[in-house]
PDB file of C-alpha atoms in Angstrom:
ATOM      1  CA  MET A   1     -38.656 -89.435   9.600  1.00 48.00           C
ATOM      2  CA  SER A   2     -42.204 -88.399  10.417  1.00 46.00           C
ATOM      3  CA  GLN A   3     -43.957 -85.426   8.894  1.00 45.00           C
ATOM      4  CA  TYR A   4     -43.920 -83.743  12.271  1.00 42.00           C
ATOM      5  CA  GLU A   5     -40.155 -84.176  12.561  1.00 45.00           C
ATOM      6  CA  ASN A   6     -39.681 -82.752   9.042  1.00 46.00           C
ATOM      7  CA  LYS A   7     -41.671 -79.682   9.976  1.00 43.00           C
ATOM      8  CA  LYS A   8     -39.692 -79.318  13.198  1.00 42.00           C
ATOM      9  CA  THR A   9     -36.442 -79.592  11.329  1.00 42.00           C
ATOM     10  CA  TYR A  10     -37.584 -77.032   8.756  1.00 39.00           C
ATOM     11  CA  PHE A  11     -38.653 -74.683  11.520  1.00 38.00           C
ATOM     12  CA  ILE A  12     -35.316 -74.980  13.331  1.00 39.00           C
ATOM     13  CA  CYS A  13     -33.342 -74.442  10.127  1.00 42.00           C
ATOM     14  CA  GLY A  14     -35.520 -71.513   9.179  1.00 44.00           C
ATOM     15  CA  LYS A  15     -35.014 -69.988  12.617  1.00 43.00           C
ATOM     16  CA  THR A  16     -31.275 -70.573  12.367  1.00 43.00           C
ATOM     17  CA  ASN A  17     -31.113 -68.965   8.938  1.00 46.00           C
ATOM     18  CA  HIS A  18     -33.125 -66.004  10.182  1.00 45.00           C
ATOM     19  CA  SER A  19     -30.746 -65.544  13.153  1.00 45.00           C
ATOM     20  CA  ALA A  20     -27.682 -65.644  10.911  1.00 43.00           C
ATOM     21  CA  SER A  21     -29.237 -63.109   8.569  1.00 47.00           C
ATOM     22  CA  PHE A  22     -30.041 -60.861  11.526  1.00 42.00           C
ATOM     23  CA  ILE A  23     -26.468 -61.108  12.789  1.00 41.00           C
ATOM     24  CA  ARG A  24     -25.101 -60.324   9.338  1.00 47.00           C
ATOM     25  CA  HIS A  25     -27.348 -57.263   9.032  1.00 46.00           C
ATOM     26  CA  ARG A  26     -26.375 -56.131  12.498  1.00 46.00           C
ATOM     27  CA  PHE A  27     -22.688 -56.327  11.682  1.00 42.00           C
ATOM     28  CA  MET A  28     -23.281 -54.470   8.418  1.00 46.00           C
ATOM     29  CA  PHE A  29     -25.149 -51.764  10.308  1.00 42.00           C
ATOM     30  CA  ASN A  30     -22.348 -51.475  12.877  1.00 50.00           C
ATOM     31  CA  ASP A  31     -19.726 -51.231  10.096  1.00 51.00           C
ATOM     32  CA  SER A  32     -21.699 -48.503   8.318  1.00 52.00           C
ATOM     33  CA  PHE A  33     -22.179 -46.590  11.546  1.00 49.00           C
ATOM     34  CA  PHE A  34     -18.444 -46.821  12.271  1.00 50.00           C
ATOM     35  CA  VAL A  35     -17.527 -45.615   8.776  1.00 46.00           C
ATOM     36  CA  MET A  36     -19.966 -42.692   8.949  1.00 56.00           C
ATOM     37  CA  SER A  37     -18.669 -41.687  12.394  1.00 58.00           C
ATOM     38  CA  TYR A  38     -15.086 -41.861  11.155  1.00 51.00           C
ATOM     39  CA  LEU A  39     -15.870 -39.712   8.104  1.00 55.00           C
ATOM     40  CA  LYS A  40     -17.648 -37.114  10.248  1.00 58.00           C
ATOM     41  CA  LEU A  41     -14.641 -36.891  12.587  1.00 59.00           C
ATOM     42  CA  LEU A  42     -12.282 -36.668   9.599  1.00 59.00           C
ATOM     43  CA  PHE A  43     -14.248 -33.832   7.978  1.00 58.00           C
ATOM     44  CA  LEU A  44     -14.468 -32.025  11.322  1.00 60.00           C
ATOM     45  CA  GLY A  45     -10.701 -32.317  11.821  1.00 62.00           C
ATOM     46  CA  VAL A  46      -9.952 -31.030   8.315  1.00 55.00           C
ATOM     47  CA  GLY A  47     -12.344 -28.112   8.846  1.00 59.00           C
ATOM     48  CA  LEU A  48     -10.676 -27.140  12.122  1.00 59.00           C
ATOM     49  CA  PHE A  49      -7.227 -27.392  10.524  1.00 57.00           C
ATOM     50  CA  VAL A  50      -8.201 -25.089   7.638  1.00 51.00           C
ATOM     51  CA  PHE A  51      -9.800 -22.598  10.042  1.00 57.00           C
ATOM     52  CA  CYS A  52      -6.694 -22.493  12.263  1.00 52.00           C
ATOM     53  CA  CYS A  53      -4.412 -22.006   9.255  1.00 52.00           C
ATOM     54  CA  ASN A  54      -6.522 -19.089   8.061  1.00 55.00           C
ATOM     55  CA  GLN A  55      -6.388 -17.499  11.505  1.00 52.00           C
ATOM     56  CA  ILE A  56      -2.598 -17.851  11.629  1.00 44.00           C
ATOM     57  CA  LYS A  57      -2.288 -16.183   8.239  1.00 45.00           C
ATOM     58  CA  LYS A  58      -4.496 -13.319   9.360  1.00 45.00           C
ATOM     59  CA  ASP A  59      -2.766 -12.738  12.699  1.00 45.00           C
ATOM     60  CA  GLY A  60       0.834 -13.475  11.777  1.00 43.00           C
ATOM     61  CA  GLU A  61       3.323 -12.119   9.322  1.00 42.00           C
ATOM     62  CA  SER A  62       2.492 -14.406   6.473  1.00 41.00           C
ATOM     63  CA  VAL A  63       3.738 -13.728   2.971  1.00 45.00           C
ATOM     64  CA  SER A  64       1.701 -16.507   1.343  1.00 39.00           C
ATOM     65  CA  SER A  65      -1.775 -15.020   1.805  1.00 37.00           C
ATOM     66  CA  THR A  66      -3.384 -11.696   1.043  1.00 41.00           C
ATOM     67  CA  ASP A  67      -2.587  -8.643   3.148  1.00 46.00           C
ATOM     68  CA  THR A  68      -5.070  -6.344   4.881  1.00 47.00           C
ATOM     69  CA  SER A  69      -5.764  -4.306   1.776  1.00 51.00           C
ATOM     70  CA  GLY A  70      -7.056  -7.393  -0.003  1.00 52.00           C
ATOM     71  CA  LEU A  71      -4.363  -7.298  -2.700  1.00 58.00           C
ATOM     72  CA  THR A  72      -2.145 -10.279  -3.321  1.00 84.00           C
ATOM     73  CA  VAL A  73       1.314 -10.423  -1.839  1.00 87.00           C
ATOM     74  CA  ASP A  74       2.851 -10.418  -5.312  1.00 90.00           C
ATOM     75  CA  ALA A  75       1.113  -7.128  -6.101  1.00 93.00           C
ATOM     76  CA  GLU A  76       2.279  -5.593  -2.828  1.00 95.00           C
ATOM     77  CA  LYS A  77       5.845  -6.774  -3.431  1.00 96.00           C
ATOM     78  CA  GLU A  78       5.720  -5.177  -6.842  1.00 96.00           C
ATOM     79  CA  ASP A  79       4.650  -1.874  -5.274  1.00 97.00           C
ATOM     80  CA  LEU A  80       7.489  -2.063  -2.733  1.00 98.00           C
ATOM     81  CA  GLN A  81      10.019  -2.820  -5.457  1.00 98.00           C
ATOM     82  CA  LYS A  82       8.708   0.122  -7.466  1.00 98.00           C
ATOM     83  CA  LEU A  83       9.096   2.373  -4.417  1.00 98.00           C
ATOM     84  CA  MET A  84      12.712   1.277  -3.924  1.00 98.00           C
ATOM     85  CA  ARG A  85      13.613   1.787  -7.573  1.00 98.00           C
ATOM     86  CA  GLN A  86      12.004   5.213  -7.738  1.00 98.00           C
ATOM     87  CA  MET A  87      13.562   6.379  -4.477  1.00 98.00           C
ATOM     88  CA  TYR A  88      17.095   5.297  -5.382  1.00 98.00           C
ATOM     89  CA  GLU A  89      16.819   6.695  -8.883  1.00 97.00           C
ATOM     90  CA  TRP A  90      15.842  10.012  -7.294  1.00 97.00           C
ATOM     91  CA  TYR A  91      18.710   9.758  -4.803  1.00 97.00           C
ATOM     92  CA  GLU A  92      21.334   9.070  -7.477  1.00 95.00           C
ATOM     93  CA  THR A  93      20.079  11.483 -10.140  1.00 95.00           C
ATOM     94  CA  GLU A  94      18.234  14.299  -8.373  1.00 93.00           C
ATOM     95  CA  GLY A  95      18.951  14.117  -4.640  1.00 87.00           C
ATOM     96  CA  PHE A  96      21.851  16.526  -4.679  1.00 77.00           C
ATOM     97  CA  GLY A  97      21.545  17.598  -1.042  1.00 81.00           C
ATOM     98  CA  SER A  98      24.047  16.272   1.489  1.00 90.00           C
ATOM     99  CA  ASP A  99      23.366  14.526   4.791  1.00 96.00           C
ATOM    100  CA  PHE A 100      24.545  16.092   8.062  1.00 97.00           C
ATOM    101  CA  SER A 101      26.761  18.802   6.554  1.00 96.00           C
ATOM    102  CA  PRO A 102      29.201  20.167   9.181  1.00 97.00           C
ATOM    103  CA  VAL A 103      30.535  23.663   9.941  1.00 97.00           C
ATOM    104  CA  ALA A 104      34.294  24.135  10.550  1.00 97.00           C
ATOM    105  CA  ASP A 105      35.975  26.407  13.048  1.00 96.00           C
ATOM    106  CA  SER A 106      37.683  29.653  12.055  1.00 95.00           C
ATOM    107  CA  VAL A 107      40.984  27.999  11.218  1.00 96.00           C
ATOM    108  CA  ASP A 108      39.369  25.189   9.272  1.00 95.00           C
ATOM    109  CA  TYR A 109      40.847  22.582  11.602  1.00 97.00           C
ATOM    110  CA  LYS A 110      37.844  20.726  12.962  1.00 97.00           C
ATOM    111  CA  TYR A 111      34.081  20.743  12.717  1.00 98.00           C
ATOM    112  CA  THR A 112      32.202  22.389  15.534  1.00 97.00           C
ATOM    113  CA  GLY A 113      28.616  21.605  14.629  1.00 97.00           C
ATOM    114  CA  LEU A 114      26.205  21.067  11.758  1.00 97.00           C
ATOM    115  CA  ASP A 115      25.141  23.568   9.127  1.00 97.00           C
ATOM    116  CA  TYR A 116      21.460  23.922  10.020  1.00 96.00           C
ATOM    117  CA  ALA A 117      20.607  25.856   6.882  1.00 96.00           C
ATOM    118  CA  LYS A 118      21.769  22.941   4.723  1.00 96.00           C
ATOM    119  CA  HIS A 119      20.214  20.405   7.069  1.00 97.00           C
ATOM    120  CA  ASN A 120      16.794  22.062   6.974  1.00 96.00           C
ATOM    121  CA  GLU A 121      17.027  22.314   3.194  1.00 95.00           C
ATOM    122  CA  ARG A 122      17.805  18.606   2.996  1.00 97.00           C
ATOM    123  CA  LEU A 123      14.972  17.746   5.382  1.00 96.00           C
ATOM    124  CA  SER A 124      12.549  19.779   3.287  1.00 96.00           C
ATOM    125  CA  GLU A 125      13.753  18.009   0.150  1.00 96.00           C
ATOM    126  CA  LEU A 126      13.175  14.583   1.708  1.00 97.00           C
ATOM    127  CA  ARG A 127       9.696  15.595   2.792  1.00 96.00           C
ATOM    128  CA  GLN A 128       8.690  16.984  -0.588  1.00 96.00           C
ATOM    129  CA  ILE A 129       9.531  13.866  -2.604  1.00 96.00           C
ATOM    130  CA  ASP A 130       6.950  12.000  -0.506  1.00 96.00           C
ATOM    131  CA  PHE A 131       8.816   8.692  -0.250  1.00 98.00           C
ATOM    132  CA  PHE A 132       9.233   8.868   3.534  1.00 98.00           C
ATOM    133  CA  THR A 133       7.004   8.844   6.585  1.00 98.00           C
ATOM    134  CA  GLU A 134       7.168  11.555   9.221  1.00 98.00           C
ATOM    135  CA  GLU A 135       8.627   8.949  11.581  1.00 98.00           C
ATOM    136  CA  PHE A 136      11.605   8.459   9.247  1.00 98.00           C
ATOM    137  CA  LEU A 137      12.076  12.233   8.902  1.00 98.00           C
ATOM    138  CA  GLY A 138      11.829  12.658  12.678  1.00 98.00           C
ATOM    139  CA  ASN A 139      14.550  10.055  13.199  1.00 98.00           C
ATOM    140  CA  TYR A 140      16.714  11.708  10.533  1.00 98.00           C
ATOM    141  CA  HIS A 141      16.348  15.069  12.279  1.00 98.00           C
ATOM    142  CA  LYS A 142      17.085  13.487  15.660  1.00 98.00           C
ATOM    143  CA  ILE A 143      20.361  12.092  14.303  1.00 98.00           C
ATOM    144  CA  ALA A 144      21.329  15.587  13.120  1.00 98.00           C
ATOM    145  CA  LEU A 145      20.538  17.163  16.483  1.00 98.00           C
ATOM    146  CA  THR A 146      22.612  14.553  18.322  1.00 98.00           C
ATOM    147  CA  ILE A 147      25.619  14.988  16.020  1.00 98.00           C
ATOM    148  CA  ASP A 148      25.444  18.764  16.397  1.00 98.00           C
ATOM    149  CA  GLU A 149      25.230  18.524  20.191  1.00 97.00           C
ATOM    150  CA  LYS A 150      28.150  16.096  20.469  1.00 97.00           C
ATOM    151  CA  LEU A 151      30.357  18.254  18.233  1.00 97.00           C
ATOM    152  CA  LYS A 152      29.574  21.425  20.179  1.00 97.00           C
ATOM    153  CA  ASN A 153      30.168  19.722  23.527  1.00 97.00           C
ATOM    154  CA  ASN A 154      33.405  18.130  22.286  1.00 95.00           C
ATOM    155  CA  GLU A 155      32.019  14.676  22.989  1.00 96.00           C
ATOM    156  CA  ILE A 156      33.248  13.656  19.566  1.00 96.00           C
ATOM    157  CA  GLU A 157      35.993  15.141  17.407  1.00 96.00           C
ATOM    158  CA  TRP A 158      35.697  15.442  13.650  1.00 97.00           C
ATOM    159  CA  LEU A 159      38.770  16.872  11.959  1.00 97.00           C
ATOM    160  CA  VAL A 160      38.413  18.583   8.599  1.00 97.00           C
ATOM    161  CA  GLY A 161      39.268  16.126   5.849  1.00 95.00           C
ATOM    162  CA  ASP A 162      38.699  13.043   8.025  1.00 96.00           C
ATOM    163  CA  LEU A 163      35.861  10.567   7.856  1.00 93.00           C
ATOM    164  CA  PRO A 164      33.073  11.361  10.330  1.00 95.00           C
ATOM    165  CA  PRO A 165      33.252   9.714  13.788  1.00 95.00           C
ATOM    166  CA  PHE A 166      29.759   8.266  13.321  1.00 95.00           C
ATOM    167  CA  GLY A 167      28.245   5.847  10.873  1.00 93.00           C
ATOM    168  CA  ASN A 168      30.268   2.938   9.528  1.00 92.00           C
ATOM    169  CA  ASP A 169      32.463   4.678   6.923  1.00 92.00           C
ATOM    170  CA  ALA A 170      29.880   3.737   4.286  1.00 95.00           C
ATOM    171  CA  ASN A 171      27.077   5.519   2.520  1.00 95.00           C
ATOM    172  CA  PRO A 172      24.084   5.187   4.881  1.00 96.00           C
ATOM    173  CA  TRP A 173      21.650   5.064   1.962  1.00 97.00           C
ATOM    174  CA  CYS A 174      22.968   1.644   1.010  1.00 97.00           C
ATOM    175  CA  ASN A 175      25.568   0.825   3.683  1.00 96.00           C
ATOM    176  CA  CYS A 176      27.964   0.433   0.806  1.00 96.00           C
ATOM    177  CA  GLN A 177      31.144   2.109  -0.402  1.00 93.00           C
ATOM    178  CA  ASP A 178      30.577   1.263  -4.044  1.00 94.00           C
ATOM    179  CA  ASN A 179      27.661   0.228  -6.195  1.00 95.00           C
ATOM    180  CA  PRO A 180      26.932  -1.014  -9.729  1.00 96.00           C
ATOM    181  CA  ASP A 181      26.009   1.506 -12.419  1.00 96.00           C
ATOM    182  CA  ASN A 182      22.296   2.285 -12.511  1.00 96.00           C
ATOM    183  CA  TYR A 183      21.790  -0.213  -9.702  1.00 97.00           C
ATOM    184  CA  TRP A 184      18.253   1.030  -9.038  1.00 97.00           C
ATOM    185  CA  GLU A 185      17.174  -0.690 -12.253  1.00 97.00           C
ATOM    186  CA  LYS A 186      18.321  -4.031 -10.797  1.00 96.00           C
ATOM    187  CA  ILE A 187      16.700  -3.681  -7.383  1.00 98.00           C
ATOM    188  CA  THR A 188      14.471  -6.514  -6.254  1.00 98.00           C
ATOM    189  CA  VAL A 189      12.824  -7.036  -2.869  1.00 98.00           C
ATOM    190  CA  ASP A 190      12.898 -10.245  -0.864  1.00 97.00           C
ATOM    191  CA  GLU A 191      12.253 -11.682   2.619  1.00 97.00           C
ATOM    192  CA  VAL A 192       9.026  -9.681   2.723  1.00 97.00           C
ATOM    193  CA  ALA A 193       6.878  -9.962   5.857  1.00 96.00           C
ATOM    194  CA  PHE A 194       3.532  -8.198   6.177  1.00 95.00           C
ATOM    195  CA  ASN A 195       1.813  -7.284   9.424  1.00 94.00           C
ATOM    196  CA  LYS A 196      -1.347  -5.346   8.626  1.00 89.00           C
ATOM    197  CA  GLU A 197      -0.154  -2.089   7.026  1.00 94.00           C
ATOM    198  CA  ILE A 198       3.551  -2.628   7.774  1.00 97.00           C
ATOM    199  CA  ALA A 199       6.073  -4.423   5.573  1.00 98.00           C
ATOM    200  CA  THR A 200       9.621  -5.386   6.483  1.00 98.00           C
ATOM    201  CA  PHE A 201      11.917  -6.603   3.728  1.00 98.00           C
ATOM    202  CA  ILE A 202      15.351  -6.403   2.157  1.00 98.00           C
ATOM    203  CA  TRP A 203      16.262  -4.988  -1.209  1.00 98.00           C
ATOM    204  CA  THR A 204      19.191  -6.181  -3.251  1.00 98.00           C
ATOM    205  CA  TRP A 205      20.938  -5.588  -6.552  1.00 97.00           C
ATOM    206  CA  GLY A 206      22.276  -9.168  -6.420  1.00 95.00           C
ATOM    207  CA  ASP A 207      25.774 -10.452  -5.641  1.00 93.00           C
ATOM    208  CA  GLY A 208      24.769 -11.254  -2.047  1.00 95.00           C
ATOM    209  CA  PHE A 209      24.089  -7.613  -1.173  1.00 97.00           C
ATOM    210  CA  LYS A 210      21.216  -6.900   1.265  1.00 97.00           C
ATOM    211  CA  TYR A 211      19.744  -3.775   2.834  1.00 98.00           C
ATOM    212  CA  HIS A 212      16.888  -3.786   5.361  1.00 98.00           C
ATOM    213  CA  ILE A 213      13.842  -1.557   5.025  1.00 98.00           C
ATOM    214  CA  LYS A 214      10.540  -1.072   6.832  1.00 98.00           C
ATOM    215  CA  ALA A 215       7.643   0.511   4.967  1.00 98.00           C
ATOM    216  CA  VAL A 216       4.192   1.633   6.080  1.00 98.00           C
ATOM    217  CA  LYS A 217       1.103   2.020   3.949  1.00 96.00           C
ATOM    218  CA  GLU A 218      -0.430   5.480   4.356  1.00 96.00           C
ATOM    219  CA  HIS A 219      -3.687   6.189   2.537  1.00 94.00           C
ATOM    220  CA  GLY A 220      -3.039   3.234   0.240  1.00 94.00           C
ATOM    221  CA  ILE A 221       0.560   4.231  -0.608  1.00 96.00           C
ATOM    222  CA  TRP A 222       3.719   2.556   0.686  1.00 98.00           C
ATOM    223  CA  LYS A 223       6.244   4.903   2.318  1.00 98.00           C
ATOM    224  CA  ILE A 224       9.635   4.260   3.890  1.00 98.00           C
ATOM    225  CA  GLN A 225       9.636   4.307   7.688  1.00 98.00           C
ATOM    226  CA  TYR A 226      13.031   2.768   8.465  1.00 98.00           C
ATOM    227  CA  MET A 227      16.342   2.320   6.627  1.00 98.00           C
ATOM    228  CA  GLU A 228      19.090   0.292   8.269  1.00 98.00           C
ATOM    229  CA  GLY A 229      21.737   2.884   7.371  1.00 97.00           C
ATOM    230  CA  PHE A 230      19.889   5.494   9.424  1.00 98.00           C
ATOM    231  CA  ASP A 231      19.240   3.354  12.472  1.00 98.00           C
ATOM    232  CA  TYR A 232      19.726   5.876  15.306  1.00 98.00           C
ATOM    233  CA  ASP A 233      21.705   3.655  17.672  1.00 96.00           C
ATOM    234  CA  GLU A 234      23.769   1.951  14.993  1.00 95.00           C
ATOM    235  CA  PHE A 235      24.584   5.206  13.214  1.00 96.00           C
ATOM    236  CA  LEU A 236      25.723   7.082  16.313  1.00 95.00           C
ATOM    237  CA  PHE A 237      26.939   4.483  18.790  1.00 86.00           C
ATOM    238  CA  ASN A 238      28.189   1.488  16.827  1.00 72.00           C
TER     239      ASN A 238
END
């Protein structure tokens, strides 16, 4: 082989090697570009997912994030449980007033209305202990007015010594006919859902018992707005 042919061969091989190297580098560049693009899309997707989850927690009734006051849910649940225990301890040990006390006719045969003196005293008592919102007290008063009106108009009959023709034959404070001793010490809250300054939940003393409550935070303090035993429609028209 001539010197010229050797040089030609070397040139061709060198050109071929250079082309292969270029192709390899090009594929490596394309692979890197693909990987970087994939990682960018992955990070973007994760970021959007986290943002959406945070928005859902803020707008919904989540019990796994912090509420609007910035306190943890566990701390808020503890405050609600404390409210329930204090309120029921008051009810069982100091709340001696009666709910919706009636007035009998002259022969003591049937009730003809409510005793407004006792009712107003009870309403004042409930207001002074500061466990309840004005909305709860307004509903309580509305129930009394309706009972009084129905008795006076003979829309309902309540004979002396009989159970009242409203409610469910249970104590509306717990919707129960019996309870454990010192049950307020055993109260826990569960199924808590927060929506801004409103909390809905159940309290229980165990044994499968449940009672529904709604509370509202007023000036940083939880107060009772709704108790299932005093639901207006259920109490009067069930």
